[in-house]
Amino acid sequence: MNNKREDTISDEAVFEVLGQKLKLKKDELLEGIGPSDIVSFVQTEAFKIMSQSPHLSQTQVAVLVAMKFAGEKLALEKEYRENIYQLRTSAIDALQFIEDVSPMNR
């Protein structure tokens, strides 16, 4: 499994991930993160799984990496929704408190 990158003449780069060659646009950023950062992150996670379970095929490792990332994404989304709910509840409570103690309402 190589983290080999071959620059092409165009604005794309070729990466090898779990035995698969992929062309990714060099300037395509996701929240400020470039393709090489993403490839390195995936490779790191794949290496961890392969070192723990060397009998797995690259396809199985790829599916496990995808499932791990999907689980983490879903957990973050849930945490985000819960945090927004708590923030909204706190803001409503604070507004109610201000209205209760405000001299204008007395």
PDB file of N, CA, C and O in Angstrom, residues 10-75:
ATOM      1  N   SER A  10      -1.777  18.272 -15.791  1.00  0.00           N
ATOM      2  CA  SER A  10      -2.974  19.075 -15.540  1.00  0.00           C
ATOM      3  C   SER A  10      -3.034  19.511 -14.088  1.00  0.00           C
ATOM      4  O   SER A  10      -2.066  19.437 -13.362  1.00  0.00           O
ATOM      5  N   ASP A  11      -4.220  19.973 -13.679  1.00  0.00           N
ATOM      6  CA  ASP A  11      -4.405  20.409 -12.295  1.00  0.00           C
ATOM      7  C   ASP A  11      -4.827  19.258 -11.398  1.00  0.00           C
ATOM      8  O   ASP A  11      -5.406  19.459 -10.356  1.00  0.00           O
ATOM      9  N   GLU A  12      -4.497  18.042 -11.815  1.00  0.00           N
ATOM     10  CA  GLU A  12      -4.848  16.861 -11.032  1.00  0.00           C
ATOM     11  C   GLU A  12      -3.588  16.170 -10.518  1.00  0.00           C
ATOM     12  O   GLU A  12      -2.513  16.337 -11.067  1.00  0.00           O
ATOM     13  N   ALA A  13      -3.763  15.419  -9.453  1.00  0.00           N
ATOM     14  CA  ALA A  13      -2.681  14.591  -8.922  1.00  0.00           C
ATOM     15  C   ALA A  13      -3.199  13.166  -8.859  1.00  0.00           C
ATOM     16  O   ALA A  13      -4.388  12.937  -8.647  1.00  0.00           O
ATOM     17  N   VAL A  14      -2.317  12.218  -9.051  1.00  0.00           N
ATOM     18  CA  VAL A  14      -2.687  10.811  -8.997  1.00  0.00           C
ATOM     19  C   VAL A  14      -2.164  10.242  -7.674  1.00  0.00           C
ATOM     20  O   VAL A  14      -0.999  10.400  -7.347  1.00  0.00           O
ATOM     21  N   PHE A  15      -3.057   9.616  -6.947  1.00  0.00           N
ATOM     22  CA  PHE A  15      -2.711   8.992  -5.675  1.00  0.00           C
ATOM     23  C   PHE A  15      -3.016   7.512  -5.761  1.00  0.00           C
ATOM     24  O   PHE A  15      -3.939   7.105  -6.465  1.00  0.00           O
ATOM     25  N   GLU A  16      -2.266   6.726  -5.026  1.00  0.00           N
ATOM     26  CA  GLU A  16      -2.576   5.312  -4.919  1.00  0.00           C
ATOM     27  C   GLU A  16      -3.030   5.055  -3.491  1.00  0.00           C
ATOM     28  O   GLU A  16      -2.289   5.319  -2.534  1.00  0.00           O
ATOM     29  N   VAL A  17      -4.255   4.582  -3.368  1.00  0.00           N
ATOM     30  CA  VAL A  17      -4.845   4.310  -2.063  1.00  0.00           C
ATOM     31  C   VAL A  17      -5.359   2.884  -2.069  1.00  0.00           C
ATOM     32  O   VAL A  17      -6.216   2.533  -2.892  1.00  0.00           O
ATOM     33  N   LEU A  18      -4.824   2.068  -1.184  1.00  0.00           N
ATOM     34  CA  LEU A  18      -5.225   0.663  -1.084  1.00  0.00           C
ATOM     35  C   LEU A  18      -5.216  -0.037  -2.444  1.00  0.00           C
ATOM     36  O   LEU A  18      -6.130  -0.752  -2.811  1.00  0.00           O
ATOM     37  N   GLY A  19      -4.178   0.221  -3.193  1.00  0.00           N
ATOM     38  CA  GLY A  19      -4.010  -0.441  -4.484  1.00  0.00           C
ATOM     39  C   GLY A  19      -4.806   0.174  -5.621  1.00  0.00           C
ATOM     40  O   GLY A  19      -4.750  -0.315  -6.747  1.00  0.00           O
ATOM     41  N   GLN A  20      -5.524   1.250  -5.364  1.00  0.00           N
ATOM     42  CA  GLN A  20      -6.333   1.895  -6.389  1.00  0.00           C
ATOM     43  C   GLN A  20      -5.731   3.247  -6.746  1.00  0.00           C
ATOM     44  O   GLN A  20      -5.396   4.035  -5.867  1.00  0.00           O
ATOM     45  N   LYS A  21      -5.577   3.514  -8.036  1.00  0.00           N
ATOM     46  CA  LYS A  21      -5.079   4.819  -8.478  1.00  0.00           C
ATOM     47  C   LYS A  21      -6.268   5.753  -8.648  1.00  0.00           C
ATOM     48  O   LYS A  21      -7.262   5.412  -9.288  1.00  0.00           O
ATOM     49  N   LEU A  22      -6.123   6.926  -8.041  1.00  0.00           N
ATOM     50  CA  LEU A  22      -7.197   7.918  -8.075  1.00  0.00           C
ATOM     51  C   LEU A  22      -6.646   9.256  -8.530  1.00  0.00           C
ATOM     52  O   LEU A  22      -5.586   9.686  -8.078  1.00  0.00           O
ATOM     53  N   LYS A  23      -7.387   9.934  -9.411  1.00  0.00           N
ATOM     54  CA  LYS A  23      -7.021  11.288  -9.822  1.00  0.00           C
ATOM     55  C   LYS A  23      -7.870  12.258  -9.017  1.00  0.00           C
ATOM     56  O   LYS A  23      -9.096  12.173  -9.013  1.00  0.00           O
ATOM     57  N   LEU A  24      -7.195  13.169  -8.350  1.00  0.00           N
ATOM     58  CA  LEU A  24      -7.896  14.175  -7.561  1.00  0.00           C
ATOM     59  C   LEU A  24      -7.407  15.553  -7.987  1.00  0.00           C
ATOM     60  O   LEU A  24      -6.226  15.733  -8.285  1.00  0.00           O
ATOM     61  N   LYS A  25      -8.304  16.514  -8.005  1.00  0.00           N
ATOM     62  CA  LYS A  25      -7.915  17.879  -8.351  1.00  0.00           C
ATOM     63  C   LYS A  25      -7.068  18.456  -7.237  1.00  0.00           C
ATOM     64  O   LYS A  25      -7.423  18.381  -6.077  1.00  0.00           O
ATOM     65  N   LYS A  26      -5.919  19.024  -7.611  1.00  0.00           N
ATOM     66  CA  LYS A  26      -4.979  19.555  -6.629  1.00  0.00           C
ATOM     67  C   LYS A  26      -5.568  20.713  -5.842  1.00  0.00           C
ATOM     68  O   LYS A  26      -5.288  20.867  -4.667  1.00  0.00           O
ATOM     69  N   ASP A  27      -6.367  21.542  -6.496  1.00  0.00           N
ATOM     70  CA  ASP A  27      -6.864  22.750  -5.837  1.00  0.00           C
ATOM     71  C   ASP A  27      -8.240  22.569  -5.197  1.00  0.00           C
ATOM     72  O   ASP A  27      -8.794  23.507  -4.646  1.00  0.00           O
ATOM     73  N   GLU A  28      -8.779  21.357  -5.249  1.00  0.00           N
ATOM     74  CA  GLU A  28     -10.086  21.113  -4.646  1.00  0.00           C
ATOM     75  C   GLU A  28      -9.927  20.900  -3.149  1.00  0.00           C
ATOM     76  O   GLU A  28      -9.360  19.915  -2.697  1.00  0.00           O
ATOM     77  N   LEU A  29     -10.389  21.860  -2.381  1.00  0.00           N
ATOM     78  CA  LEU A  29     -10.235  21.813  -0.932  1.00  0.00           C
ATOM     79  C   LEU A  29     -11.582  21.592  -0.274  1.00  0.00           C
ATOM     80  O   LEU A  29     -12.594  22.113  -0.713  1.00  0.00           O
ATOM     81  N   LEU A  30     -11.572  20.816   0.783  1.00  0.00           N
ATOM     82  CA  LEU A  30     -12.753  20.633   1.613  1.00  0.00           C
ATOM     83  C   LEU A  30     -12.449  21.299   2.942  1.00  0.00           C
ATOM     84  O   LEU A  30     -11.616  20.796   3.703  1.00  0.00           O
ATOM     85  N   GLU A  31     -13.079  22.425   3.199  1.00  0.00           N
ATOM     86  CA  GLU A  31     -12.840  23.151   4.451  1.00  0.00           C
ATOM     87  C   GLU A  31     -11.351  23.394   4.680  1.00  0.00           C
ATOM     88  O   GLU A  31     -10.848  23.198   5.774  1.00  0.00           O
ATOM     89  N   GLY A  32     -10.631  23.761   3.613  1.00  0.00           N
ATOM     90  CA  GLY A  32      -9.216  24.072   3.748  1.00  0.00           C
ATOM     91  C   GLY A  32      -8.287  22.869   3.793  1.00  0.00           C
ATOM     92  O   GLY A  32      -7.115  23.013   4.087  1.00  0.00           O
ATOM     93  N   ILE A  33      -8.806  21.686   3.526  1.00  0.00           N
ATOM     94  CA  ILE A  33      -7.997  20.465   3.565  1.00  0.00           C
ATOM     95  C   ILE A  33      -7.827  19.961   2.135  1.00  0.00           C
ATOM     96  O   ILE A  33      -8.809  19.759   1.428  1.00  0.00           O
ATOM     97  N   GLY A  34      -6.583  19.765   1.744  1.00  0.00           N
ATOM     98  CA  GLY A  34      -6.280  19.343   0.386  1.00  0.00           C
ATOM     99  C   GLY A  34      -6.329  17.833   0.204  1.00  0.00           C
ATOM    100  O   GLY A  34      -6.371  17.071   1.168  1.00  0.00           O
ATOM    101  N   PRO A  35      -6.311  17.404  -1.047  1.00  0.00           N
ATOM    102  CA  PRO A  35      -6.365  15.969  -1.360  1.00  0.00           C
ATOM    103  C   PRO A  35      -5.259  15.149  -0.705  1.00  0.00           C
ATOM    104  O   PRO A  35      -5.493  14.049  -0.236  1.00  0.00           O
ATOM    105  N   SER A  36      -4.022  15.686  -0.641  1.00  0.00           N
ATOM    106  CA  SER A  36      -2.945  14.894  -0.030  1.00  0.00           C
ATOM    107  C   SER A  36      -3.183  14.669   1.454  1.00  0.00           C
ATOM    108  O   SER A  36      -2.837  13.617   1.978  1.00  0.00           O
ATOM    109  N   ASP A  37      -3.788  15.664   2.125  1.00  0.00           N
ATOM    110  CA  ASP A  37      -4.119  15.489   3.545  1.00  0.00           C
ATOM    111  C   ASP A  37      -5.156  14.383   3.723  1.00  0.00           C
ATOM    112  O   ASP A  37      -5.043  13.559   4.637  1.00  0.00           O
ATOM    113  N   ILE A  38      -6.130  14.374   2.852  1.00  0.00           N
ATOM    114  CA  ILE A  38      -7.196  13.364   2.928  1.00  0.00           C
ATOM    115  C   ILE A  38      -6.625  11.976   2.658  1.00  0.00           C
ATOM    116  O   ILE A  38      -6.898  11.027   3.390  1.00  0.00           O
ATOM    117  N   VAL A  39      -5.811  11.873   1.620  1.00  0.00           N
ATOM    118  CA  VAL A  39      -5.198  10.579   1.276  1.00  0.00           C
ATOM    119  C   VAL A  39      -4.331  10.091   2.429  1.00  0.00           C
ATOM    120  O   VAL A  39      -4.401   8.918   2.821  1.00  0.00           O
ATOM    121  N   SER A  40      -3.541  10.969   3.015  1.00  0.00           N
ATOM    122  CA  SER A  40      -2.687  10.574   4.147  1.00  0.00           C
ATOM    123  C   SER A  40      -3.513  10.086   5.331  1.00  0.00           C
ATOM    124  O   SER A  40      -3.167   9.097   5.978  1.00  0.00           O
ATOM    125  N   PHE A  41      -4.613  10.767   5.590  1.00  0.00           N
ATOM    126  CA  PHE A  41      -5.493  10.385   6.697  1.00  0.00           C
ATOM    127  C   PHE A  41      -6.091   9.002   6.457  1.00  0.00           C
ATOM    128  O   PHE A  41      -6.095   8.151   7.344  1.00  0.00           O
ATOM    129  N   VAL A  42      -6.573   8.775   5.242  1.00  0.00           N
ATOM    130  CA  VAL A  42      -7.149   7.469   4.895  1.00  0.00           C
ATOM    131  C   VAL A  42      -6.078   6.382   4.996  1.00  0.00           C
ATOM    132  O   VAL A  42      -6.320   5.310   5.556  1.00  0.00           O
ATOM    133  N   GLN A  43      -4.896   6.669   4.469  1.00  0.00           N
ATOM    134  CA  GLN A  43      -3.807   5.682   4.510  1.00  0.00           C
ATOM    135  C   GLN A  43      -3.437   5.336   5.957  1.00  0.00           C
ATOM    136  O   GLN A  43      -3.215   4.174   6.283  1.00  0.00           O
ATOM    137  N   THR A  44      -3.381   6.339   6.810  1.00  0.00           N
ATOM    138  CA  THR A  44      -3.045   6.100   8.218  1.00  0.00           C
ATOM    139  C   THR A  44      -4.059   5.171   8.866  1.00  0.00           C
ATOM    140  O   THR A  44      -3.697   4.213   9.560  1.00  0.00           O
ATOM    141  N   GLU A  45      -5.340   5.437   8.645  1.00  0.00           N
ATOM    142  CA  GLU A  45      -6.388   4.595   9.215  1.00  0.00           C
ATOM    143  C   GLU A  45      -6.334   3.190   8.632  1.00  0.00           C
ATOM    144  O   GLU A  45      -6.516   2.205   9.344  1.00  0.00           O
ATOM    145  N   ALA A  46      -6.065   3.095   7.329  1.00  0.00           N
ATOM    146  CA  ALA A  46      -5.969   1.781   6.688  1.00  0.00           C
ATOM    147  C   ALA A  46      -4.794   0.988   7.263  1.00  0.00           C
ATOM    148  O   ALA A  46      -4.927  -0.214   7.544  1.00  0.00           O
ATOM    149  N   PHE A  47      -3.657   1.640   7.459  1.00  0.00           N
ATOM    150  CA  PHE A  47      -2.488   0.969   8.048  1.00  0.00           C
ATOM    151  C   PHE A  47      -2.802   0.455   9.446  1.00  0.00           C
ATOM    152  O   PHE A  47      -2.389  -0.637   9.833  1.00  0.00           O
ATOM    153  N   LYS A  48      -3.522   1.249  10.234  1.00  0.00           N
ATOM    154  CA  LYS A  48      -3.887   0.818  11.593  1.00  0.00           C
ATOM    155  C   LYS A  48      -4.714  -0.468  11.540  1.00  0.00           C
ATOM    156  O   LYS A  48      -4.459  -1.412  12.289  1.00  0.00           O
ATOM    157  N   ILE A  49      -5.704  -0.485  10.662  1.00  0.00           N
ATOM    158  CA  ILE A  49      -6.574  -1.668  10.548  1.00  0.00           C
ATOM    159  C   ILE A  49      -5.771  -2.856  10.046  1.00  0.00           C
ATOM    160  O   ILE A  49      -5.884  -3.969  10.578  1.00  0.00           O
ATOM    161  N   MET A  50      -4.918  -2.632   9.040  1.00  0.00           N
ATOM    162  CA  MET A  50      -4.138  -3.729   8.479  1.00  0.00           C
ATOM    163  C   MET A  50      -3.133  -4.287   9.490  1.00  0.00           C
ATOM    164  O   MET A  50      -2.876  -5.492   9.496  1.00  0.00           O
ATOM    165  N   SER A  51      -2.606  -3.419  10.347  1.00  0.00           N
ATOM    166  CA  SER A  51      -1.649  -3.921  11.343  1.00  0.00           C
ATOM    167  C   SER A  51      -2.351  -4.740  12.425  1.00  0.00           C
ATOM    168  O   SER A  51      -1.783  -5.678  12.967  1.00  0.00           O
ATOM    169  N   GLN A  52      -3.609  -4.397  12.714  1.00  0.00           N
ATOM    170  CA  GLN A  52      -4.374  -5.152  13.706  1.00  0.00           C
ATOM    171  C   GLN A  52      -4.951  -6.437  13.126  1.00  0.00           C
ATOM    172  O   GLN A  52      -5.138  -7.414  13.842  1.00  0.00           O
ATOM    173  N   SER A  53      -5.270  -6.421  11.841  1.00  0.00           N
ATOM    174  CA  SER A  53      -5.884  -7.574  11.179  1.00  0.00           C
ATOM    175  C   SER A  53      -5.244  -7.784   9.811  1.00  0.00           C
ATOM    176  O   SER A  53      -5.833  -7.473   8.771  1.00  0.00           O
ATOM    177  N   PRO A  54      -4.024  -8.327   9.769  1.00  0.00           N
ATOM    178  CA  PRO A  54      -3.308  -8.460   8.500  1.00  0.00           C
ATOM    179  C   PRO A  54      -3.946  -9.438   7.510  1.00  0.00           C
ATOM    180  O   PRO A  54      -3.605  -9.421   6.329  1.00  0.00           O
ATOM    181  N   HIS A  55      -4.863 -10.262   7.979  1.00  0.00           N
ATOM    182  CA  HIS A  55      -5.504 -11.233   7.100  1.00  0.00           C
ATOM    183  C   HIS A  55      -6.577 -10.611   6.206  1.00  0.00           C
ATOM    184  O   HIS A  55      -7.040 -11.258   5.262  1.00  0.00           O
ATOM    185  N   LEU A  56      -6.956  -9.376   6.468  1.00  0.00           N
ATOM    186  CA  LEU A  56      -8.019  -8.738   5.682  1.00  0.00           C
ATOM    187  C   LEU A  56      -7.514  -8.326   4.303  1.00  0.00           C
ATOM    188  O   LEU A  56      -6.355  -7.938   4.142  1.00  0.00           O
ATOM    189  N   SER A  57      -8.406  -8.389   3.331  1.00  0.00           N
ATOM    190  CA  SER A  57      -8.059  -7.923   1.987  1.00  0.00           C
ATOM    191  C   SER A  57      -8.118  -6.398   1.964  1.00  0.00           C
ATOM    192  O   SER A  57      -8.687  -5.772   2.855  1.00  0.00           O
ATOM    193  N   GLN A  58      -7.551  -5.809   0.932  1.00  0.00           N
ATOM    194  CA  GLN A  58      -7.589  -4.350   0.808  1.00  0.00           C
ATOM    195  C   GLN A  58      -9.027  -3.852   0.667  1.00  0.00           C
ATOM    196  O   GLN A  58      -9.362  -2.779   1.171  1.00  0.00           O
ATOM    197  N   THR A  59      -9.873  -4.642   0.019  1.00  0.00           N
ATOM    198  CA  THR A  59     -11.281  -4.263  -0.114  1.00  0.00           C
ATOM    199  C   THR A  59     -11.961  -4.242   1.248  1.00  0.00           C
ATOM    200  O   THR A  59     -12.705  -3.305   1.566  1.00  0.00           O
ATOM    201  N   GLN A  60     -11.700  -5.241   2.056  1.00  0.00           N
ATOM    202  CA  GLN A  60     -12.283  -5.275   3.400  1.00  0.00           C
ATOM    203  C   GLN A  60     -11.780  -4.113   4.246  1.00  0.00           C
ATOM    204  O   GLN A  60     -12.548  -3.485   4.967  1.00  0.00           O
ATOM    205  N   VAL A  61     -10.503  -3.807   4.118  1.00  0.00           N
ATOM    206  CA  VAL A  61      -9.930  -2.676   4.849  1.00  0.00           C
ATOM    207  C   VAL A  61     -10.601  -1.380   4.394  1.00  0.00           C
ATOM    208  O   VAL A  61     -10.971  -0.536   5.219  1.00  0.00           O
ATOM    209  N   ALA A  62     -10.796  -1.236   3.095  1.00  0.00           N
ATOM    210  CA  ALA A  62     -11.441  -0.028   2.560  1.00  0.00           C
ATOM    211  C   ALA A  62     -12.850   0.133   3.127  1.00  0.00           C
ATOM    212  O   ALA A  62     -13.248   1.232   3.524  1.00  0.00           O
ATOM    213  N   VAL A  63     -13.590  -0.961   3.190  1.00  0.00           N
ATOM    214  CA  VAL A  63     -14.957  -0.899   3.736  1.00  0.00           C
ATOM    215  C   VAL A  63     -14.915  -0.549   5.218  1.00  0.00           C
ATOM    216  O   VAL A  63     -15.701   0.274   5.697  1.00  0.00           O
ATOM    217  N   LEU A  64     -13.988  -1.132   5.969  1.00  0.00           N
ATOM    218  CA  LEU A  64     -13.875  -0.825   7.394  1.00  0.00           C
ATOM    219  C   LEU A  64     -13.482   0.632   7.633  1.00  0.00           C
ATOM    220  O   LEU A  64     -13.997   1.279   8.552  1.00  0.00           O
ATOM    221  N   VAL A  65     -12.585   1.157   6.808  1.00  0.00           N
ATOM    222  CA  VAL A  65     -12.209   2.575   6.922  1.00  0.00           C
ATOM    223  C   VAL A  65     -13.421   3.455   6.632  1.00  0.00           C
ATOM    224  O   VAL A  65     -13.707   4.404   7.372  1.00  0.00           O
ATOM    225  N   ALA A  66     -14.155   3.115   5.576  1.00  0.00           N
ATOM    226  CA  ALA A  66     -15.356   3.895   5.238  1.00  0.00           C
ATOM    227  C   ALA A  66     -16.374   3.848   6.368  1.00  0.00           C
ATOM    228  O   ALA A  66     -16.975   4.877   6.727  1.00  0.00           O
ATOM    229  N   MET A  67     -16.571   2.671   6.953  1.00  0.00           N
ATOM    230  CA  MET A  67     -17.525   2.545   8.049  1.00  0.00           C
ATOM    231  C   MET A  67     -17.059   3.314   9.286  1.00  0.00           C
ATOM    232  O   MET A  67     -17.867   3.947   9.975  1.00  0.00           O
ATOM    233  N   LYS A  68     -15.771   3.280   9.562  1.00  0.00           N
ATOM    234  CA  LYS A  68     -15.228   4.026  10.700  1.00  0.00           C
ATOM    235  C   LYS A  68     -15.468   5.521  10.508  1.00  0.00           C
ATOM    236  O   LYS A  68     -15.958   6.207  11.404  1.00  0.00           O
ATOM    237  N   PHE A  69     -15.143   6.034   9.317  1.00  0.00           N
ATOM    238  CA  PHE A  69     -15.332   7.453   9.047  1.00  0.00           C
ATOM    239  C   PHE A  69     -16.811   7.829   9.059  1.00  0.00           C
ATOM    240  O   PHE A  69     -17.171   8.900   9.550  1.00  0.00           O
ATOM    241  N   ALA A  70     -17.663   6.947   8.540  1.00  0.00           N
ATOM    242  CA  ALA A  70     -19.101   7.225   8.551  1.00  0.00           C
ATOM    243  C   ALA A  70     -19.623   7.288   9.981  1.00  0.00           C
ATOM    244  O   ALA A  70     -20.419   8.176  10.329  1.00  0.00           O
ATOM    245  N   GLY A  71     -19.177   6.372  10.827  1.00  0.00           N
ATOM    246  CA  GLY A  71     -19.584   6.377  12.231  1.00  0.00           C
ATOM    247  C   GLY A  71     -19.147   7.649  12.932  1.00  0.00           C
ATOM    248  O   GLY A  71     -19.912   8.251  13.698  1.00  0.00           O
ATOM    249  N   GLU A  72     -17.905   8.064  12.675  1.00  0.00           N
ATOM    250  CA  GLU A  72     -17.400   9.297  13.280  1.00  0.00           C
ATOM    251  C   GLU A  72     -18.182  10.509  12.789  1.00  0.00           C
ATOM    252  O   GLU A  72     -18.509  11.408  13.571  1.00  0.00           O
ATOM    253  N   LYS A  73     -18.512  10.533  11.508  1.00  0.00           N
ATOM    254  CA  LYS A  73     -19.278  11.654  10.943  1.00  0.00           C
ATOM    255  C   LYS A  73     -20.672  11.708  11.557  1.00  0.00           C
ATOM    256  O   LYS A  73     -21.147  12.783  11.952  1.00  0.00           O
ATOM    257  N   LEU A  74     -21.319  10.574  11.667  1.00  0.00           N
ATOM    258  CA  LEU A  74     -22.656  10.534  12.264  1.00  0.00           C
ATOM    259  C   LEU A  74     -22.624  10.961  13.729  1.00  0.00           C
ATOM    260  O   LEU A  74     -23.513  11.691  14.194  1.00  0.00           O
ATOM    261  N   ALA A  75     -21.600  10.537  14.460  1.00  0.00           N
ATOM    262  CA  ALA A  75     -21.466  10.930  15.867  1.00  0.00           C
ATOM    263  C   ALA A  75     -21.254  12.439  15.982  1.00  0.00           C
ATOM    264  O   ALA A  75     -21.849  13.089  16.854  1.00  0.00           O
TER     265      ALA A  75
END
